[in-house]
PDB file of C-alpha atoms in Angstrom:
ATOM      1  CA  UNK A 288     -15.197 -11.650   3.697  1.00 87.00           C
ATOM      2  CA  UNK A 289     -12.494 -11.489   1.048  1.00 96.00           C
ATOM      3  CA  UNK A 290      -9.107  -9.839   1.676  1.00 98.00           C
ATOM      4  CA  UNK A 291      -8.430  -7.454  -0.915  1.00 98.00           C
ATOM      5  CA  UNK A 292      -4.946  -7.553  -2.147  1.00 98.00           C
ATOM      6  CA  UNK A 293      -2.532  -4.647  -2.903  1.00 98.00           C
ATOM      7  CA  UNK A 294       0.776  -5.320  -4.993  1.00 98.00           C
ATOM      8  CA  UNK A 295       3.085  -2.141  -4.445  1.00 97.00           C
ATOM      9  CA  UNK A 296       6.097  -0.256  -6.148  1.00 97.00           C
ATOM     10  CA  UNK A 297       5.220  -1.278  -9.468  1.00 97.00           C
ATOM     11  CA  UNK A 298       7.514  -0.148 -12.158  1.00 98.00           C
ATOM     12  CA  UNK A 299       7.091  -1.866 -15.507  1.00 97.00           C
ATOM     13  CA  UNK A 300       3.520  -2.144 -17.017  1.00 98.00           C
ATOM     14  CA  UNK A 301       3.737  -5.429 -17.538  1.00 98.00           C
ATOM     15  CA  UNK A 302       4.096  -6.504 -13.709  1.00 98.00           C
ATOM     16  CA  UNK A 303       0.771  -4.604 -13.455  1.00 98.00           C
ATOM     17  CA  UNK A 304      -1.240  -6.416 -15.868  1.00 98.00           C
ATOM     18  CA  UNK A 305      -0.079  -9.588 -14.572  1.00 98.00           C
ATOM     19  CA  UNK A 306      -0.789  -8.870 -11.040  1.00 98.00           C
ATOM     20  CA  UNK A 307      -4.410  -7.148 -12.184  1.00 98.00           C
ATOM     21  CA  UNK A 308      -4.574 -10.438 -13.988  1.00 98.00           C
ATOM     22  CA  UNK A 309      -3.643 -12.684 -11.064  1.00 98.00           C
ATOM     23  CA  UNK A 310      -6.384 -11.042  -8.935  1.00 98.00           C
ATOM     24  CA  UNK A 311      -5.064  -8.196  -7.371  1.00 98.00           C
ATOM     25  CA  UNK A 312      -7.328  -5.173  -6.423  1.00 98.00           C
ATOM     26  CA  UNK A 313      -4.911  -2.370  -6.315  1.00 98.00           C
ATOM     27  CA  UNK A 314      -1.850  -1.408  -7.919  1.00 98.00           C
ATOM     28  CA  UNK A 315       0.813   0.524  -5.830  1.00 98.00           C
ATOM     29  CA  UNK A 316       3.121   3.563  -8.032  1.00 98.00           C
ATOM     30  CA  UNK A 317       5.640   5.012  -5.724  1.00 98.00           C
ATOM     31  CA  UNK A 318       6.522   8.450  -5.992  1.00 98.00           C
ATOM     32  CA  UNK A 319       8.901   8.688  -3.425  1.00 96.00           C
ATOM     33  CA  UNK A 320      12.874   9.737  -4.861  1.00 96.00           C
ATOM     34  CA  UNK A 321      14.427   8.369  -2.308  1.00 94.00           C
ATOM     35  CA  UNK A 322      13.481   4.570  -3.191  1.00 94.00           C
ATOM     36  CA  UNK A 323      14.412   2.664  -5.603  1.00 94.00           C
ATOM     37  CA  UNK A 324      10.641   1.696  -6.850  1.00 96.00           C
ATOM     38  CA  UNK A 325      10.472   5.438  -7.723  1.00 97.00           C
ATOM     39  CA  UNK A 326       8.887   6.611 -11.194  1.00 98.00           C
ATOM     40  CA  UNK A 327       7.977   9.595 -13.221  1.00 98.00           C
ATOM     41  CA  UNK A 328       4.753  10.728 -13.498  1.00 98.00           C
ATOM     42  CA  UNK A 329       5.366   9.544 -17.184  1.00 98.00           C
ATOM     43  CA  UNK A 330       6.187   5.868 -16.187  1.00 97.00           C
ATOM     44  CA  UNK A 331       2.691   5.713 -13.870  1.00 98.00           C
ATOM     45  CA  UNK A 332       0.871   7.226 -16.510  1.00 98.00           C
ATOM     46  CA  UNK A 333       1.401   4.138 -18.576  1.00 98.00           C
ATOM     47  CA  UNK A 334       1.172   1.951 -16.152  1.00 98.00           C
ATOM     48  CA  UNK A 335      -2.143   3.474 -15.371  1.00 97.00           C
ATOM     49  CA  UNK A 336      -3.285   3.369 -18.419  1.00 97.00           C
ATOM     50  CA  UNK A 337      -2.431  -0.435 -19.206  1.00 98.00           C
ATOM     51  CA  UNK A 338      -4.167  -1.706 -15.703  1.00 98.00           C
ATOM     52  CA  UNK A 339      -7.991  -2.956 -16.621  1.00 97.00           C
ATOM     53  CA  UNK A 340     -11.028  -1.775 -15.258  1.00 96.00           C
ATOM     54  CA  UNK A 341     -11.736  -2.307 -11.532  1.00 97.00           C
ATOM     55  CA  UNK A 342      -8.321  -2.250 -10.615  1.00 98.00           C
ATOM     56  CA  UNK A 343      -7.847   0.651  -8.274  1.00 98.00           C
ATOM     57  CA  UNK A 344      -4.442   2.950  -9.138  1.00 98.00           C
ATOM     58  CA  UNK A 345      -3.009   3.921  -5.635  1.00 98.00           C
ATOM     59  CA  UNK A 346      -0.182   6.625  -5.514  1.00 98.00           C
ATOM     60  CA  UNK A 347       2.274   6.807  -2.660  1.00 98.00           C
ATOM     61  CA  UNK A 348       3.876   9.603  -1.511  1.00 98.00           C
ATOM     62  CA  UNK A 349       5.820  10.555   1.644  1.00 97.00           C
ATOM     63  CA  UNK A 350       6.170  14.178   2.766  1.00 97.00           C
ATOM     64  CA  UNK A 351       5.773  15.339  -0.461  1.00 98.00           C
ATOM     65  CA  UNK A 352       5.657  19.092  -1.594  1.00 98.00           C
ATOM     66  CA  UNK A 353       1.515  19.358  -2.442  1.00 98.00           C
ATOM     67  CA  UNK A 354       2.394  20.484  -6.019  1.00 98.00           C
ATOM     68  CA  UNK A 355       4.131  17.351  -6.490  1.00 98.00           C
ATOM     69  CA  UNK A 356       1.149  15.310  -5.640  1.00 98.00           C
ATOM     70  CA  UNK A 357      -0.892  17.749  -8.088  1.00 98.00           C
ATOM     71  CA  UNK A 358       1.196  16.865 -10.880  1.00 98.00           C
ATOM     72  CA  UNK A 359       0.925  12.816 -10.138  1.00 98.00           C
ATOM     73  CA  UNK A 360      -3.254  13.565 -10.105  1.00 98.00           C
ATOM     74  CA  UNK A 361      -3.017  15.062 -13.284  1.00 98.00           C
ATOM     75  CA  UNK A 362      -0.823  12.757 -15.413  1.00 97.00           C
ATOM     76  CA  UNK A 363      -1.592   9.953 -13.385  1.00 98.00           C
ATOM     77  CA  UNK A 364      -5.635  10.257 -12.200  1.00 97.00           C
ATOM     78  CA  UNK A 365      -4.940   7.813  -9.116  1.00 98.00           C
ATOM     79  CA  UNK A 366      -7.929   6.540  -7.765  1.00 98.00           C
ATOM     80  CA  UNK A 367      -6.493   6.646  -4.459  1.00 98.00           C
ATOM     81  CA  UNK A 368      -3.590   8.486  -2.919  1.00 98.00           C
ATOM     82  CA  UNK A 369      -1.159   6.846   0.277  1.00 98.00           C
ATOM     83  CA  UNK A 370       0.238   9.353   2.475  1.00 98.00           C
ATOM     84  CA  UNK A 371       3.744   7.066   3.915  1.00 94.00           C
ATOM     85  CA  UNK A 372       5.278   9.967   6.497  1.00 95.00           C
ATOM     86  CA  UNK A 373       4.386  12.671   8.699  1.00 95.00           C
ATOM     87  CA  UNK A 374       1.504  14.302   6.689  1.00 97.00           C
ATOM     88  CA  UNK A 375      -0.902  15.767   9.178  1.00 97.00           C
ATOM     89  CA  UNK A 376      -4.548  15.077   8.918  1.00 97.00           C
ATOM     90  CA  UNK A 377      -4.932  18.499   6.794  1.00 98.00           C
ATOM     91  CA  UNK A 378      -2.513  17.768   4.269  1.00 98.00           C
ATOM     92  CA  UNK A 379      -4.043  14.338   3.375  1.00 98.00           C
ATOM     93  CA  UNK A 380      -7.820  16.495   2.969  1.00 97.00           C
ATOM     94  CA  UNK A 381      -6.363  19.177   0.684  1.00 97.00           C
ATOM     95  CA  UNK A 382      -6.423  17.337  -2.493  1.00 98.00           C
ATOM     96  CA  UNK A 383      -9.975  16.190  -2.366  1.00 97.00           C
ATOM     97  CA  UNK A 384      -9.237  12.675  -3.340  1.00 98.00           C
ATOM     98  CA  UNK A 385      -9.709   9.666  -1.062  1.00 98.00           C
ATOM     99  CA  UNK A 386      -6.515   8.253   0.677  1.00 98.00           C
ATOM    100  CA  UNK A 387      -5.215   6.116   3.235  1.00 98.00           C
ATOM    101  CA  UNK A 388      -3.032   6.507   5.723  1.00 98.00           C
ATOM    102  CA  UNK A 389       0.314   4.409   7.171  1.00 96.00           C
ATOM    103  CA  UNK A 390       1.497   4.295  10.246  1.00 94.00           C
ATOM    104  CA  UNK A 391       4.776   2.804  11.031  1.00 92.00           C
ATOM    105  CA  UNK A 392       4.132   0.197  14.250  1.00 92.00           C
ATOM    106  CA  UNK A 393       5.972   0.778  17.577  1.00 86.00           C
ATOM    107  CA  UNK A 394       5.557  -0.030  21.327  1.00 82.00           C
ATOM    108  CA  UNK A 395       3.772   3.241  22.549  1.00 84.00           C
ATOM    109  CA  UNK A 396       1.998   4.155  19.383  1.00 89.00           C
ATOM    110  CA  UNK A 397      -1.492   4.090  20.043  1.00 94.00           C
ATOM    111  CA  UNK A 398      -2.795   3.046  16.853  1.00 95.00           C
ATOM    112  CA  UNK A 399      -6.558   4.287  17.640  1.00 96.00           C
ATOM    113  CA  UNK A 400      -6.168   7.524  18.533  1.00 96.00           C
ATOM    114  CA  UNK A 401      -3.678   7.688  15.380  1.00 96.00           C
ATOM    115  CA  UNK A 402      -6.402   6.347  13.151  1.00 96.00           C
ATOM    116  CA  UNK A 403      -8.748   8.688  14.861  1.00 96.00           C
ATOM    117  CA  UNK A 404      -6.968  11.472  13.681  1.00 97.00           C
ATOM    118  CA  UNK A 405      -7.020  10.535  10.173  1.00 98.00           C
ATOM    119  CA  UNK A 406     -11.465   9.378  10.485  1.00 97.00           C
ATOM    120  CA  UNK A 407     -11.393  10.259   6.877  1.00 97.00           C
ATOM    121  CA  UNK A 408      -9.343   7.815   5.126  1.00 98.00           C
ATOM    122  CA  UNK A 409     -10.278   5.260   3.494  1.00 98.00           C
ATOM    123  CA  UNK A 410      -8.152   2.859   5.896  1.00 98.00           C
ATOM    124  CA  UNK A 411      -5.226   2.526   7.987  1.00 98.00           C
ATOM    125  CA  UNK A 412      -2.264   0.711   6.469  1.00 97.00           C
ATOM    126  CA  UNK A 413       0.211  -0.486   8.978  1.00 96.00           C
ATOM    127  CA  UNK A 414       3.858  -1.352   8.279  1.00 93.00           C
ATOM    128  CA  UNK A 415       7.282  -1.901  10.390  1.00 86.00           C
ATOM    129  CA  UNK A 416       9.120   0.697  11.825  1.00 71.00           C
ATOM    130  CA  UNK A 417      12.536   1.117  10.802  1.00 69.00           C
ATOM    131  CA  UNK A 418      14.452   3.807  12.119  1.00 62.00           C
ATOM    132  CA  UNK A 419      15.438   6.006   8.756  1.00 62.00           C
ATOM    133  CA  UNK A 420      12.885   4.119   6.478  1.00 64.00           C
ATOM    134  CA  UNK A 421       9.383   5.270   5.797  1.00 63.00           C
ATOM    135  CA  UNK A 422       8.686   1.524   4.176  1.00 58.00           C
ATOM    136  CA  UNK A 423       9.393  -1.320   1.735  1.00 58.00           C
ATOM    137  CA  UNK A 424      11.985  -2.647   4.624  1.00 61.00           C
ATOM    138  CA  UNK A 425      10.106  -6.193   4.002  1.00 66.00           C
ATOM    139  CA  UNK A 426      10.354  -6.581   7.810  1.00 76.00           C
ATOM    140  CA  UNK A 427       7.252  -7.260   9.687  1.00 83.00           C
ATOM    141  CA  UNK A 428       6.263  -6.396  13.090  1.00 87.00           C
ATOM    142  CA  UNK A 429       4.883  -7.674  16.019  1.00 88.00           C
ATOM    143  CA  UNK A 430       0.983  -8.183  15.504  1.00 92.00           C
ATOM    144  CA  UNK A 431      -0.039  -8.468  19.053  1.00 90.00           C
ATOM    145  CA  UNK A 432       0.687  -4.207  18.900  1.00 91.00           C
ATOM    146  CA  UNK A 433      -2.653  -3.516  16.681  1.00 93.00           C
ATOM    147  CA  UNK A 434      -5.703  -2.949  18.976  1.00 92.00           C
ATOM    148  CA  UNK A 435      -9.075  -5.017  18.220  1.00 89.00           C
ATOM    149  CA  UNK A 436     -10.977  -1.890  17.773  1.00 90.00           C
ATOM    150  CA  UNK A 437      -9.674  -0.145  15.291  1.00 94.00           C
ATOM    151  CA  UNK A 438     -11.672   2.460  13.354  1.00 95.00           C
ATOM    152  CA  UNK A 439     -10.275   1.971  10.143  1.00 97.00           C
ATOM    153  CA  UNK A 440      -9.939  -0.561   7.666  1.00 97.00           C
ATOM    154  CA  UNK A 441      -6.924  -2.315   8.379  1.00 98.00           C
ATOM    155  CA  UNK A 442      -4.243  -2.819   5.423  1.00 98.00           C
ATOM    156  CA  UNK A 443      -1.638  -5.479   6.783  1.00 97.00           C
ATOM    157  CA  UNK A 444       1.598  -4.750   5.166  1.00 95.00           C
ATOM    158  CA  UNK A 445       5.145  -5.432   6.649  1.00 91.00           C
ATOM    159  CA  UNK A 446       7.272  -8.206   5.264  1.00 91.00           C
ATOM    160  CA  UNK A 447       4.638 -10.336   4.124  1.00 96.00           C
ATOM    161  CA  UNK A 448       5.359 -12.806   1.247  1.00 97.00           C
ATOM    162  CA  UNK A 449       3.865 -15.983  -0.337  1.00 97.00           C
ATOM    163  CA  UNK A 450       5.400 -18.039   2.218  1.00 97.00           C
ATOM    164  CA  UNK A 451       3.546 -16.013   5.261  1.00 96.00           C
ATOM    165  CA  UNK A 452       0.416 -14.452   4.160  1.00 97.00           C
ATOM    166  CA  UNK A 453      -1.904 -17.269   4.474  1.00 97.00           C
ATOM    167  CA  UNK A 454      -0.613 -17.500   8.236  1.00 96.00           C
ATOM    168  CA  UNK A 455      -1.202 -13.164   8.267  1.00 96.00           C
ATOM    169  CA  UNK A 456      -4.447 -13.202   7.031  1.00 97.00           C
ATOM    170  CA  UNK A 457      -5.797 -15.833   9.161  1.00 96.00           C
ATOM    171  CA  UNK A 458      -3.810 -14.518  12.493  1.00 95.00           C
ATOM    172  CA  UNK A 459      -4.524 -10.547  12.002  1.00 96.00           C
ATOM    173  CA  UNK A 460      -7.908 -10.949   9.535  1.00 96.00           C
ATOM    174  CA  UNK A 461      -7.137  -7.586   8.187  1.00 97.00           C
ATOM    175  CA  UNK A 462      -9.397  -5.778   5.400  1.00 98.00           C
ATOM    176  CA  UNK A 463      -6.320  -5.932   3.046  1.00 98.00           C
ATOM    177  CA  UNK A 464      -2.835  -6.752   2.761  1.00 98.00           C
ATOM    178  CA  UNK A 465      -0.018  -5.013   0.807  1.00 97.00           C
ATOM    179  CA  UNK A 466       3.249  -6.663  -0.019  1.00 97.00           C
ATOM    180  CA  UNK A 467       6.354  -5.104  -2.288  1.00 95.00           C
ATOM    181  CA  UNK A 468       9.637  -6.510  -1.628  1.00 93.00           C
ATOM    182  CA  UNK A 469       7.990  -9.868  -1.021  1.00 95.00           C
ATOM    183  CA  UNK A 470       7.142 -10.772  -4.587  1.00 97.00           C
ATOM    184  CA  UNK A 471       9.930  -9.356  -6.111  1.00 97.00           C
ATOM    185  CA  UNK A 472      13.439 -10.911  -8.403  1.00 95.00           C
ATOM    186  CA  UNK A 473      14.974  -7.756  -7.149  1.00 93.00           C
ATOM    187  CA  UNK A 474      13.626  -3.999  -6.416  1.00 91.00           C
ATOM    188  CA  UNK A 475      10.401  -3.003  -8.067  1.00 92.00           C
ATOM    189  CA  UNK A 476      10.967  -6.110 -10.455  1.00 96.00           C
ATOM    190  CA  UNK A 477       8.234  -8.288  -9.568  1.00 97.00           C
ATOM    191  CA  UNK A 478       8.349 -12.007  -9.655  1.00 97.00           C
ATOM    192  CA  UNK A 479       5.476 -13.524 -11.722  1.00 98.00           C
ATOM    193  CA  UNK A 480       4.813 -16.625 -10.166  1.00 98.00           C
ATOM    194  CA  UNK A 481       6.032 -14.879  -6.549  1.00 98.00           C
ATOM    195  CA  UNK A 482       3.067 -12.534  -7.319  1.00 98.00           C
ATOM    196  CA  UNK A 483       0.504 -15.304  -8.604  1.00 98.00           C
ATOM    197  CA  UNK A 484       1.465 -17.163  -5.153  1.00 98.00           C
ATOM    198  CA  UNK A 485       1.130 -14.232  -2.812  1.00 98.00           C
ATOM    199  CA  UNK A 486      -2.610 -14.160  -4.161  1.00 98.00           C
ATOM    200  CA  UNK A 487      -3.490 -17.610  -4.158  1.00 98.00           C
ATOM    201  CA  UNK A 488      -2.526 -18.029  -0.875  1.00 98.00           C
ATOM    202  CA  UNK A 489      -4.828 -15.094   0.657  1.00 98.00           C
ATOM    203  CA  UNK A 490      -7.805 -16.962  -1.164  1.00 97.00           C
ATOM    204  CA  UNK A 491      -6.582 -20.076   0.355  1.00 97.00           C
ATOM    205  CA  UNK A 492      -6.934 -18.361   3.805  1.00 97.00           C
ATOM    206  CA  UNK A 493      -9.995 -16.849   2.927  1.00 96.00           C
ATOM    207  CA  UNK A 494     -11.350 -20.325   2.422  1.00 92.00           C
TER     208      UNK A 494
END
């Protein structure tokens, strides 16, 4: 099997293409005010619109009011959306648009009955928790917390980089991982060759 690859909190077009170009499967817009990878619906529109065919547009979102999230799906057209807080299983059906779902990993979170809630996403992406911080901490967590039978997809994200992925991959064997602040010359700048690393080194662990 191949991990798929997801570069996150893109902000220029250019980073895009380059990662689309590198190999990467998905493209991550944040639109999340709080962080500092935050754009308009304008920026993700061109983004969106520079990104080649077969590269899926994935829209993040924590907690958001649902009208925001209607505006994103109509200037944007996401192929997928990423619910990152405390969205409940309904929210995350009322747009009628496939999603995922993150979970921030703690001792006592039981990750299948959380995934079980959520049967209808398209996977289960799993990042650090951090007190305060719904994500893009670039901390990891421990990976002897997530359960061998799963019933999602699992989307390894947490602190991963170049340096570390190969070791992830090969150690968790997740469906996909997702990395941000590990490819990047500084928030939601991405690093080209950081980027181009990141994915050669999931194919090398594929191999």
């Amino acid at each position: 099997m191949r991990t798929r690859i997801k570069i996150c909190g893109l902000t220029r077009a250019a980073d895009a293409v380059h990662a689309a170009r590198c190999g990467a499967d998905a493209i991550g817009l944040v639109f999340y005010p709080p962080s500092p990878r935050h754009i308009a619906p304008e920026q993700g529109r061109t983004i969106s619109r520079a990104l080649p065919a077969f590269v899926t547009r994935v829209a993040l979102f924590v907690d958001a009011d649902p009208a925001q999230v209607e505006t994103v799906l109509t200037e944007v057209r996401p192929d997928l959306l990423q619910f990152h807080g405390d969205e409940s299983p309904e929210y995350c059906r009322q747009f009628d648009v496939p999603y995922i779902k993150a979970a921030r990993v703690k001792a006592g979170l039981n990750l299948v009955q959380y995934a079980a809630l959520y049967a209808d996403a398209q996977g289960l992406l799993l990042d650090a928790f951090v007190p305060g911080q719904p994500g893009g901490t670039g901390l990891s967590f421990d990976w002897a917390l997530i359960p061998e039978n799963l019933p999602l997809p699992l989307i390894l994200s947490g602190g991963l980089d170049p340096e570390n992925v190969r070791h992830a991959v090969q150690s968790v064997h997740p469906w996909a991982v997702d990395v941000s602040s590990g490819v990047e010359t500084s928030k939601g700048i991405k690093d080209a060759a950081k980027v181009a690393k990141f994915i050669q080194e999931v194919g090398n662990a594929d191999r």
